[in-house]
């Protein structure tokens, strides 16, 4: 714009450039998301060359101002036309935009000042982190150019499915199989928890298939806050597929003395739909 309005254009040297941010994805177990902890990873990235310390010059060689662009990192070509004076600006082909030239480029990085490496890192895993959330690690991205700061590292968290628990926000869902007798009469059962210990659960008398019993404080810690979610235990009343002679006699006797259930009760269907997000 300065050129069109009579100026010569503002020249400035190419200063330090910030390195690129990196995105990395890791997969963790549900138990790691609940407990938190650390994860050792190896990050491929461009690091400052150890031999030349990022200068791009072989140790002992001199670094001078580029004679082609006079240290500006860009070259300008001025041409006159019937429409006026135009200036074409492009990166200096000699110094690549750095404004500096070296007598002898670094043998390790070939004058770039950075090298492709694999950096080991230990990432903190906060308790309660959820699938799809990101961790930001400042300064662990790629190294900057010409002494510029490094970028940041963004780590995307993926959580593996668990064979016994399904996560729903900060609650954990678990299915407990019970017999018809336990459901009808009630029972004291032991259920597994994500912490590895069993917890006592009281199945209420007259429990229905799909009914939920809540274990408070046995879920996932609230991310960045105190407290935990709950463990929701869904009762799966299992009907036996085969019966012994004695069992069949007892079931037949039970059928004789038991009244038929109402066909208008849809509470169980509604409970299951609400639990699994159905319409």
PDB file of C-alpha atoms in Angstrom:
ATOM      1  CA  UNK A   1       0.000   0.000   0.000  1.00  0.00           C
ATOM      2  CA  UNK A   2       2.899   2.326   0.683  1.00  0.00           C
ATOM      3  CA  UNK A   3       4.079   1.791  -2.900  1.00  0.00           C
ATOM      4  CA  UNK A   4       0.751   2.816  -4.433  1.00  0.00           C
ATOM      5  CA  UNK A   5       0.632   5.945  -2.305  1.00  0.00           C
ATOM      6  CA  UNK A   6       4.137   7.103  -3.128  1.00  0.00           C
ATOM      7  CA  UNK A   7       6.155   5.263  -0.482  1.00  0.00           C
ATOM      8  CA  UNK A   8       8.946   2.793  -1.087  1.00  0.00           C
ATOM      9  CA  UNK A   9       7.406   0.068   1.021  1.00  0.00           C
ATOM     10  CA  UNK A  10       8.351  -0.765   4.579  1.00  0.00           C
ATOM     11  CA  UNK A  11      11.402  -2.987   4.809  1.00  0.00           C
ATOM     12  CA  UNK A  12      12.010  -5.014   7.893  1.00  0.00           C
ATOM     13  CA  UNK A  13      14.263  -7.887   8.754  1.00  0.00           C
ATOM     14  CA  UNK A  14      12.848 -11.323   9.144  1.00  0.00           C
ATOM     15  CA  UNK A  15      12.777 -11.947  12.881  1.00  0.00           C
ATOM     16  CA  UNK A  16      12.327 -15.157  14.868  1.00  0.00           C
ATOM     17  CA  UNK A  17       9.383 -17.356  13.865  1.00  0.00           C
ATOM     18  CA  UNK A  18       7.341 -19.467  16.274  1.00  0.00           C
ATOM     19  CA  UNK A  19       7.403 -23.197  15.647  1.00  0.00           C
ATOM     20  CA  UNK A  20       4.336 -25.115  14.521  1.00  0.00           C
ATOM     21  CA  UNK A  21       1.857 -26.631  16.969  1.00  0.00           C
ATOM     22  CA  UNK A  22       1.607 -30.415  16.957  1.00  0.00           C
ATOM     23  CA  UNK A  23      -1.410 -32.670  17.426  1.00  0.00           C
ATOM     24  CA  UNK A  24      -0.936 -36.141  18.895  1.00  0.00           C
ATOM     25  CA  UNK A  25      -3.487 -38.819  19.761  1.00  0.00           C
ATOM     26  CA  UNK A  26      -3.215 -41.416  22.524  1.00  0.00           C
ATOM     27  CA  UNK A  27      -5.541 -44.183  23.668  1.00  0.00           C
ATOM     28  CA  UNK A  28      -5.905 -44.922  27.357  1.00  0.00           C
ATOM     29  CA  UNK A  29      -7.852 -47.426  29.438  1.00  0.00           C
ATOM     30  CA  UNK A  30     -10.967 -46.356  31.320  1.00  0.00           C
ATOM     31  CA  UNK A  31      -9.210 -47.081  34.600  1.00  0.00           C
ATOM     32  CA  UNK A  32      -6.473 -44.559  33.637  1.00  0.00           C
ATOM     33  CA  UNK A  33      -9.127 -41.912  33.007  1.00  0.00           C
ATOM     34  CA  UNK A  34     -10.628 -42.629  36.425  1.00  0.00           C
ATOM     35  CA  UNK A  35      -7.414 -42.749  38.447  1.00  0.00           C
ATOM     36  CA  UNK A  36      -5.314 -40.290  36.454  1.00  0.00           C
ATOM     37  CA  UNK A  37      -1.558 -40.634  36.303  1.00  0.00           C
ATOM     38  CA  UNK A  38       1.132 -40.347  33.652  1.00  0.00           C
ATOM     39  CA  UNK A  39       1.786 -41.758  30.196  1.00  0.00           C
ATOM     40  CA  UNK A  40       5.194 -42.036  28.527  1.00  0.00           C
ATOM     41  CA  UNK A  41       5.048 -41.194  24.800  1.00  0.00           C
ATOM     42  CA  UNK A  42       7.465 -40.458  21.991  1.00  0.00           C
ATOM     43  CA  UNK A  43       6.684 -37.404  19.852  1.00  0.00           C
ATOM     44  CA  UNK A  44       8.160 -37.040  16.325  1.00  0.00           C
ATOM     45  CA  UNK A  45       8.959 -33.388  15.698  1.00  0.00           C
ATOM     46  CA  UNK A  46      11.471 -30.821  14.427  1.00  0.00           C
ATOM     47  CA  UNK A  47      13.898 -29.887  17.194  1.00  0.00           C
ATOM     48  CA  UNK A  48      16.652 -27.277  17.258  1.00  0.00           C
ATOM     49  CA  UNK A  49      19.848 -28.807  15.879  1.00  0.00           C
ATOM     50  CA  UNK A  50      22.158 -29.732  18.741  1.00  0.00           C
ATOM     51  CA  UNK A  51      25.311 -29.235  16.665  1.00  0.00           C
ATOM     52  CA  UNK A  52      24.668 -25.635  15.584  1.00  0.00           C
ATOM     53  CA  UNK A  53      22.184 -24.696  18.365  1.00  0.00           C
ATOM     54  CA  UNK A  54      19.647 -23.703  15.736  1.00  0.00           C
ATOM     55  CA  UNK A  55      21.897 -21.191  13.957  1.00  0.00           C
ATOM     56  CA  UNK A  56      22.298 -23.323  10.822  1.00  0.00           C
ATOM     57  CA  UNK A  57      26.046 -22.673  10.689  1.00  0.00           C
ATOM     58  CA  UNK A  58      28.844 -25.137  11.285  1.00  0.00           C
ATOM     59  CA  UNK A  59      30.467 -24.405  14.675  1.00  0.00           C
ATOM     60  CA  UNK A  60      33.306 -21.923  14.156  1.00  0.00           C
ATOM     61  CA  UNK A  61      32.044 -20.559  10.836  1.00  0.00           C
ATOM     62  CA  UNK A  62      30.933 -16.956  10.453  1.00  0.00           C
ATOM     63  CA  UNK A  63      27.370 -15.700   9.986  1.00  0.00           C
ATOM     64  CA  UNK A  64      27.002 -12.539   7.883  1.00  0.00           C
ATOM     65  CA  UNK A  65      24.237 -10.347   6.553  1.00  0.00           C
ATOM     66  CA  UNK A  66      22.948 -11.562   3.207  1.00  0.00           C
ATOM     67  CA  UNK A  67      24.456  -9.455   0.425  1.00  0.00           C
ATOM     68  CA  UNK A  68      21.501 -10.044  -1.900  1.00  0.00           C
ATOM     69  CA  UNK A  69      18.690  -8.774   0.338  1.00  0.00           C
ATOM     70  CA  UNK A  70      20.796  -6.722   2.774  1.00  0.00           C
ATOM     71  CA  UNK A  71      19.375  -8.670   5.673  1.00  0.00           C
ATOM     72  CA  UNK A  72      15.718  -8.065   4.864  1.00  0.00           C
ATOM     73  CA  UNK A  73      14.991 -11.645   3.824  1.00  0.00           C
ATOM     74  CA  UNK A  74      13.166 -10.540   0.703  1.00  0.00           C
ATOM     75  CA  UNK A  75      13.993  -9.029  -2.644  1.00  0.00           C
ATOM     76  CA  UNK A  76      12.031  -6.399  -4.546  1.00  0.00           C
ATOM     77  CA  UNK A  77      11.730  -5.855  -8.241  1.00  0.00           C
ATOM     78  CA  UNK A  78      10.351  -2.498  -9.394  1.00  0.00           C
ATOM     79  CA  UNK A  79       8.818  -2.063 -12.826  1.00  0.00           C
ATOM     80  CA  UNK A  80       7.104   0.840 -14.464  1.00  0.00           C
ATOM     81  CA  UNK A  81       3.967   0.536 -16.564  1.00  0.00           C
ATOM     82  CA  UNK A  82       1.301   2.791 -17.989  1.00  0.00           C
ATOM     83  CA  UNK A  83      -0.694   2.155 -14.816  1.00  0.00           C
ATOM     84  CA  UNK A  84       2.087   3.317 -12.553  1.00  0.00           C
ATOM     85  CA  UNK A  85       4.932   1.868 -10.546  1.00  0.00           C
ATOM     86  CA  UNK A  86       4.666  -1.727  -9.310  1.00  0.00           C
ATOM     87  CA  UNK A  87       6.870  -3.532  -6.812  1.00  0.00           C
ATOM     88  CA  UNK A  88       7.118  -7.322  -6.736  1.00  0.00           C
ATOM     89  CA  UNK A  89       8.280  -8.732  -3.384  1.00  0.00           C
ATOM     90  CA  UNK A  90       9.576 -12.315  -3.021  1.00  0.00           C
ATOM     91  CA  UNK A  91      11.632 -14.360  -0.585  1.00  0.00           C
ATOM     92  CA  UNK A  92      15.348 -13.955  -1.051  1.00  0.00           C
ATOM     93  CA  UNK A  93      16.629 -16.953  -3.022  1.00  0.00           C
ATOM     94  CA  UNK A  94      20.072 -16.785  -1.442  1.00  0.00           C
ATOM     95  CA  UNK A  95      19.294 -16.810   2.278  1.00  0.00           C
ATOM     96  CA  UNK A  96      15.789 -18.325   2.100  1.00  0.00           C
ATOM     97  CA  UNK A  97      14.279 -15.388   3.970  1.00  0.00           C
ATOM     98  CA  UNK A  98      16.544 -15.482   7.009  1.00  0.00           C
ATOM     99  CA  UNK A  99      18.530 -12.372   6.038  1.00  0.00           C
ATOM    100  CA  UNK A 100      21.745 -14.174   7.001  1.00  0.00           C
ATOM    101  CA  UNK A 101      24.253 -16.303   5.151  1.00  0.00           C
ATOM    102  CA  UNK A 102      26.855 -18.651   6.549  1.00  0.00           C
ATOM    103  CA  UNK A 103      30.290 -19.508   5.239  1.00  0.00           C
ATOM    104  CA  UNK A 104      29.762 -23.177   6.024  1.00  0.00           C
ATOM    105  CA  UNK A 105      26.283 -24.663   6.637  1.00  0.00           C
ATOM    106  CA  UNK A 106      25.904 -27.058   9.557  1.00  0.00           C
ATOM    107  CA  UNK A 107      26.748 -30.596   8.486  1.00  0.00           C
ATOM    108  CA  UNK A 108      24.079 -32.051  10.752  1.00  0.00           C
ATOM    109  CA  UNK A 109      21.002 -30.022   9.702  1.00  0.00           C
ATOM    110  CA  UNK A 110      22.337 -28.748   6.346  1.00  0.00           C
ATOM    111  CA  UNK A 111      21.876 -25.167   7.410  1.00  0.00           C
ATOM    112  CA  UNK A 112      18.200 -25.361   8.386  1.00  0.00           C
ATOM    113  CA  UNK A 113      18.828 -25.124  12.119  1.00  0.00           C
ATOM    114  CA  UNK A 114      16.343 -27.930  12.896  1.00  0.00           C
ATOM    115  CA  UNK A 115      16.374 -31.695  12.674  1.00  0.00           C
ATOM    116  CA  UNK A 116      13.672 -34.356  12.691  1.00  0.00           C
ATOM    117  CA  UNK A 117      13.831 -36.175  16.025  1.00  0.00           C
ATOM    118  CA  UNK A 118      11.699 -38.320  18.309  1.00  0.00           C
ATOM    119  CA  UNK A 119      11.370 -36.751  21.729  1.00  0.00           C
ATOM    120  CA  UNK A 120      10.296 -38.819  24.762  1.00  0.00           C
ATOM    121  CA  UNK A 121       7.759 -37.095  26.996  1.00  0.00           C
ATOM    122  CA  UNK A 122       5.821 -37.970  30.123  1.00  0.00           C
ATOM    123  CA  UNK A 123       2.256 -36.686  29.797  1.00  0.00           C
ATOM    124  CA  UNK A 124       0.099 -36.017  32.862  1.00  0.00           C
ATOM    125  CA  UNK A 125      -3.328 -37.692  32.671  1.00  0.00           C
ATOM    126  CA  UNK A 126      -5.813 -35.806  34.888  1.00  0.00           C
ATOM    127  CA  UNK A 127      -8.346 -37.916  36.761  1.00  0.00           C
ATOM    128  CA  UNK A 128     -11.783 -37.673  35.160  1.00  0.00           C
ATOM    129  CA  UNK A 129     -10.655 -36.769  31.647  1.00  0.00           C
ATOM    130  CA  UNK A 130     -13.126 -37.887  28.998  1.00  0.00           C
ATOM    131  CA  UNK A 131     -12.925 -39.249  25.475  1.00  0.00           C
ATOM    132  CA  UNK A 132     -12.353 -36.476  22.923  1.00  0.00           C
ATOM    133  CA  UNK A 133     -10.833 -33.972  25.343  1.00  0.00           C
ATOM    134  CA  UNK A 134      -7.438 -32.411  24.643  1.00  0.00           C
ATOM    135  CA  UNK A 135      -4.384 -31.747  26.770  1.00  0.00           C
ATOM    136  CA  UNK A 136      -2.191 -28.745  25.925  1.00  0.00           C
ATOM    137  CA  UNK A 137       1.509 -29.012  26.700  1.00  0.00           C
ATOM    138  CA  UNK A 138       3.108 -25.599  26.204  1.00  0.00           C
ATOM    139  CA  UNK A 139       6.419 -25.430  24.353  1.00  0.00           C
ATOM    140  CA  UNK A 140       6.486 -29.069  23.264  1.00  0.00           C
ATOM    141  CA  UNK A 141       5.618 -28.451  19.615  1.00  0.00           C
ATOM    142  CA  UNK A 142       8.155 -27.952  16.843  1.00  0.00           C
ATOM    143  CA  UNK A 143      11.158 -25.692  17.367  1.00  0.00           C
ATOM    144  CA  UNK A 144      10.960 -22.159  16.013  1.00  0.00           C
ATOM    145  CA  UNK A 145      13.104 -20.657  13.276  1.00  0.00           C
ATOM    146  CA  UNK A 146      15.896 -18.194  13.843  1.00  0.00           C
ATOM    147  CA  UNK A 147      15.634 -18.464  17.607  1.00  0.00           C
ATOM    148  CA  UNK A 148      11.848 -18.277  17.716  1.00  0.00           C
ATOM    149  CA  UNK A 149       9.862 -20.030  20.474  1.00  0.00           C
ATOM    150  CA  UNK A 150       8.605 -23.573  20.100  1.00  0.00           C
ATOM    151  CA  UNK A 151       4.970 -24.319  19.338  1.00  0.00           C
ATOM    152  CA  UNK A 152       2.625 -26.216  21.643  1.00  0.00           C
ATOM    153  CA  UNK A 153       1.610 -29.862  21.744  1.00  0.00           C
ATOM    154  CA  UNK A 154      -2.088 -30.791  21.758  1.00  0.00           C
ATOM    155  CA  UNK A 155      -2.854 -34.349  22.854  1.00  0.00           C
ATOM    156  CA  UNK A 156      -6.242 -35.821  21.916  1.00  0.00           C
ATOM    157  CA  UNK A 157      -7.494 -38.414  24.419  1.00  0.00           C
ATOM    158  CA  UNK A 158      -9.252 -41.574  23.262  1.00  0.00           C
ATOM    159  CA  UNK A 159     -10.598 -44.024  25.847  1.00  0.00           C
ATOM    160  CA  UNK A 160     -10.880 -47.754  25.196  1.00  0.00           C
ATOM    161  CA  UNK A 161     -14.153 -49.536  25.845  1.00  0.00           C
ATOM    162  CA  UNK A 162     -14.287 -51.520  29.073  1.00  0.00           C
ATOM    163  CA  UNK A 163     -15.694 -55.041  29.239  1.00  0.00           C
ATOM    164  CA  UNK A 164     -17.673 -54.420  32.444  1.00  0.00           C
ATOM    165  CA  UNK A 165     -18.409 -50.701  32.536  1.00  0.00           C
ATOM    166  CA  UNK A 166     -19.818 -48.115  30.149  1.00  0.00           C
ATOM    167  CA  UNK A 167     -19.204 -44.446  30.829  1.00  0.00           C
ATOM    168  CA  UNK A 168     -22.068 -41.937  30.772  1.00  0.00           C
ATOM    169  CA  UNK A 169     -20.660 -38.546  31.711  1.00  0.00           C
ATOM    170  CA  UNK A 170     -19.231 -39.062  35.181  1.00  0.00           C
ATOM    171  CA  UNK A 171     -21.434 -42.096  35.885  1.00  0.00           C
ATOM    172  CA  UNK A 172     -20.494 -45.686  35.153  1.00  0.00           C
ATOM    173  CA  UNK A 173     -23.051 -48.216  33.929  1.00  0.00           C
ATOM    174  CA  UNK A 174     -22.821 -51.877  34.912  1.00  0.00           C
ATOM    175  CA  UNK A 175     -25.195 -54.807  34.304  1.00  0.00           C
ATOM    176  CA  UNK A 176     -25.759 -57.303  37.131  1.00  0.00           C
ATOM    177  CA  UNK A 177     -27.364 -60.637  36.313  1.00  0.00           C
ATOM    178  CA  UNK A 178     -29.769 -61.926  38.986  1.00  0.00           C
ATOM    179  CA  UNK A 179     -32.073 -64.907  39.255  1.00  0.00           C
ATOM    180  CA  UNK A 180     -35.862 -64.537  39.341  1.00  0.00           C
ATOM    181  CA  UNK A 181     -35.788 -65.612  42.985  1.00  0.00           C
ATOM    182  CA  UNK A 182     -33.275 -62.889  43.875  1.00  0.00           C
ATOM    183  CA  UNK A 183     -35.384 -60.320  42.071  1.00  0.00           C
ATOM    184  CA  UNK A 184     -38.611 -61.430  43.718  1.00  0.00           C
ATOM    185  CA  UNK A 185     -37.310 -61.932  47.264  1.00  0.00           C
ATOM    186  CA  UNK A 186     -34.453 -59.417  47.294  1.00  0.00           C
ATOM    187  CA  UNK A 187     -30.807 -60.269  47.835  1.00  0.00           C
ATOM    188  CA  UNK A 188     -27.443 -58.924  48.961  1.00  0.00           C
ATOM    189  CA  UNK A 189     -24.955 -59.115  46.085  1.00  0.00           C
ATOM    190  CA  UNK A 190     -21.376 -58.135  45.423  1.00  0.00           C
ATOM    191  CA  UNK A 191     -20.690 -56.100  42.293  1.00  0.00           C
ATOM    192  CA  UNK A 192     -17.321 -55.073  40.819  1.00  0.00           C
ATOM    193  CA  UNK A 193     -16.278 -51.416  40.802  1.00  0.00           C
ATOM    194  CA  UNK A 194     -13.834 -49.567  38.576  1.00  0.00           C
ATOM    195  CA  UNK A 195     -11.475 -49.275  41.557  1.00  0.00           C
ATOM    196  CA  UNK A 196     -10.968 -53.042  41.527  1.00  0.00           C
ATOM    197  CA  UNK A 197     -12.825 -53.798  44.755  1.00  0.00           C
ATOM    198  CA  UNK A 198     -16.270 -55.302  45.101  1.00  0.00           C
ATOM    199  CA  UNK A 199     -19.099 -53.318  46.655  1.00  0.00           C
ATOM    200  CA  UNK A 200     -22.192 -54.583  48.448  1.00  0.00           C
ATOM    201  CA  UNK A 201     -25.442 -54.022  46.578  1.00  0.00           C
ATOM    202  CA  UNK A 202     -28.902 -54.655  47.971  1.00  0.00           C
ATOM    203  CA  UNK A 203     -31.318 -55.905  45.339  1.00  0.00           C
ATOM    204  CA  UNK A 204     -34.751 -54.791  46.575  1.00  0.00           C
ATOM    205  CA  UNK A 205     -37.537 -57.324  46.836  1.00  0.00           C
ATOM    206  CA  UNK A 206     -39.763 -57.180  43.770  1.00  0.00           C
ATOM    207  CA  UNK A 207     -37.003 -55.778  41.563  1.00  0.00           C
ATOM    208  CA  UNK A 208     -37.873 -55.630  37.872  1.00  0.00           C
ATOM    209  CA  UNK A 209     -35.774 -56.440  34.836  1.00  0.00           C
ATOM    210  CA  UNK A 210     -33.909 -53.257  33.801  1.00  0.00           C
ATOM    211  CA  UNK A 211     -34.353 -51.585  37.194  1.00  0.00           C
ATOM    212  CA  UNK A 212     -31.441 -49.367  38.276  1.00  0.00           C
ATOM    213  CA  UNK A 213     -29.758 -49.472  41.670  1.00  0.00           C
ATOM    214  CA  UNK A 214     -27.328 -46.632  42.366  1.00  0.00           C
ATOM    215  CA  UNK A 215     -23.961 -46.901  44.109  1.00  0.00           C
ATOM    216  CA  UNK A 216     -23.077 -43.356  45.063  1.00  0.00           C
ATOM    217  CA  UNK A 217     -19.523 -42.117  44.652  1.00  0.00           C
ATOM    218  CA  UNK A 218     -18.339 -45.150  42.678  1.00  0.00           C
ATOM    219  CA  UNK A 219     -18.184 -43.432  39.303  1.00  0.00           C
ATOM    220  CA  UNK A 220     -15.658 -41.174  37.574  1.00  0.00           C
ATOM    221  CA  UNK A 221     -14.044 -38.216  39.394  1.00  0.00           C
ATOM    222  CA  UNK A 222     -15.346 -34.829  38.295  1.00  0.00           C
ATOM    223  CA  UNK A 223     -12.731 -33.376  35.951  1.00  0.00           C
ATOM    224  CA  UNK A 224     -10.998 -30.431  37.591  1.00  0.00           C
ATOM    225  CA  UNK A 225     -13.255 -30.580  40.648  1.00  0.00           C
ATOM    226  CA  UNK A 226     -13.911 -32.633  43.754  1.00  0.00           C
ATOM    227  CA  UNK A 227     -16.265 -35.551  44.127  1.00  0.00           C
ATOM    228  CA  UNK A 228     -17.204 -38.448  41.866  1.00  0.00           C
ATOM    229  CA  UNK A 229     -20.114 -39.647  39.817  1.00  0.00           C
ATOM    230  CA  UNK A 230     -22.127 -42.785  40.641  1.00  0.00           C
ATOM    231  CA  UNK A 231     -22.178 -46.369  39.460  1.00  0.00           C
ATOM    232  CA  UNK A 232     -25.555 -47.308  38.003  1.00  0.00           C
ATOM    233  CA  UNK A 233     -26.277 -51.024  38.256  1.00  0.00           C
ATOM    234  CA  UNK A 234     -28.897 -52.341  35.807  1.00  0.00           C
ATOM    235  CA  UNK A 235     -30.584 -55.544  36.955  1.00  0.00           C
ATOM    236  CA  UNK A 236     -30.752 -58.261  34.325  1.00  0.00           C
ATOM    237  CA  UNK A 237     -33.223 -60.895  35.512  1.00  0.00           C
ATOM    238  CA  UNK A 238     -32.064 -64.113  33.843  1.00  0.00           C
ATOM    239  CA  UNK A 239     -34.647 -66.780  33.036  1.00  0.00           C
ATOM    240  CA  UNK A 240     -33.094 -70.276  33.055  1.00  0.00           C
ATOM    241  CA  UNK A 241     -33.064 -72.036  29.684  1.00  0.00           C
ATOM    242  CA  UNK A 242     -33.002 -75.552  31.120  1.00  0.00           C
ATOM    243  CA  UNK A 243     -34.454 -76.931  34.339  1.00  0.00           C
ATOM    244  CA  UNK A 244     -33.822 -79.956  36.465  1.00  0.00           C
ATOM    245  CA  UNK A 245     -36.755 -82.167  37.401  1.00  0.00           C
ATOM    246  CA  UNK A 246     -36.978 -80.618  40.853  1.00  0.00           C
ATOM    247  CA  UNK A 247     -36.750 -77.079  39.447  1.00  0.00           C
ATOM    248  CA  UNK A 248     -39.482 -77.768  36.927  1.00  0.00           C
ATOM    249  CA  UNK A 249     -41.763 -79.025  39.692  1.00  0.00           C
ATOM    250  CA  UNK A 250     -41.164 -75.882  41.712  1.00  0.00           C
ATOM    251  CA  UNK A 251     -41.719 -73.587  38.711  1.00  0.00           C
ATOM    252  CA  UNK A 252     -44.967 -75.344  37.865  1.00  0.00           C
ATOM    253  CA  UNK A 253     -46.134 -74.947  41.442  1.00  0.00           C
ATOM    254  CA  UNK A 254     -45.126 -71.277  41.339  1.00  0.00           C
ATOM    255  CA  UNK A 255     -47.097 -70.795  38.118  1.00  0.00           C
ATOM    256  CA  UNK A 256     -50.208 -72.215  39.768  1.00  0.00           C
ATOM    257  CA  UNK A 257     -50.100 -69.805  42.699  1.00  0.00           C
ATOM    258  CA  UNK A 258     -48.917 -66.707  40.820  1.00  0.00           C
ATOM    259  CA  UNK A 259     -51.317 -64.279  39.174  1.00  0.00           C
ATOM    260  CA  UNK A 260     -50.636 -63.085  35.622  1.00  0.00           C
ATOM    261  CA  UNK A 261     -48.937 -59.657  35.349  1.00  0.00           C
ATOM    262  CA  UNK A 262     -50.738 -56.632  33.900  1.00  0.00           C
ATOM    263  CA  UNK A 263     -50.108 -56.047  30.197  1.00  0.00           C
ATOM    264  CA  UNK A 264     -50.492 -52.260  30.486  1.00  0.00           C
ATOM    265  CA  UNK A 265     -47.317 -51.569  32.507  1.00  0.00           C
ATOM    266  CA  UNK A 266     -44.715 -50.014  30.209  1.00  0.00           C
ATOM    267  CA  UNK A 267     -42.483 -48.645  32.962  1.00  0.00           C
ATOM    268  CA  UNK A 268     -39.737 -51.191  32.263  1.00  0.00           C
ATOM    269  CA  UNK A 269     -39.586 -50.232  28.577  1.00  0.00           C
ATOM    270  CA  UNK A 270     -39.352 -46.561  29.484  1.00  0.00           C
ATOM    271  CA  UNK A 271     -36.539 -47.256  31.939  1.00  0.00           C
ATOM    272  CA  UNK A 272     -34.472 -49.065  29.338  1.00  0.00           C
ATOM    273  CA  UNK A 273     -35.042 -46.349  26.711  1.00  0.00           C
ATOM    274  CA  UNK A 274     -33.979 -43.644  29.132  1.00  0.00           C
ATOM    275  CA  UNK A 275     -30.880 -45.560  30.163  1.00  0.00           C
ATOM    276  CA  UNK A 276     -29.581 -46.075  26.657  1.00  0.00           C
ATOM    277  CA  UNK A 277     -30.761 -42.830  25.084  1.00  0.00           C
ATOM    278  CA  UNK A 278     -33.535 -44.351  22.982  1.00  0.00           C
ATOM    279  CA  UNK A 279     -36.546 -42.510  21.595  1.00  0.00           C
TER     280      UNK A 279
END
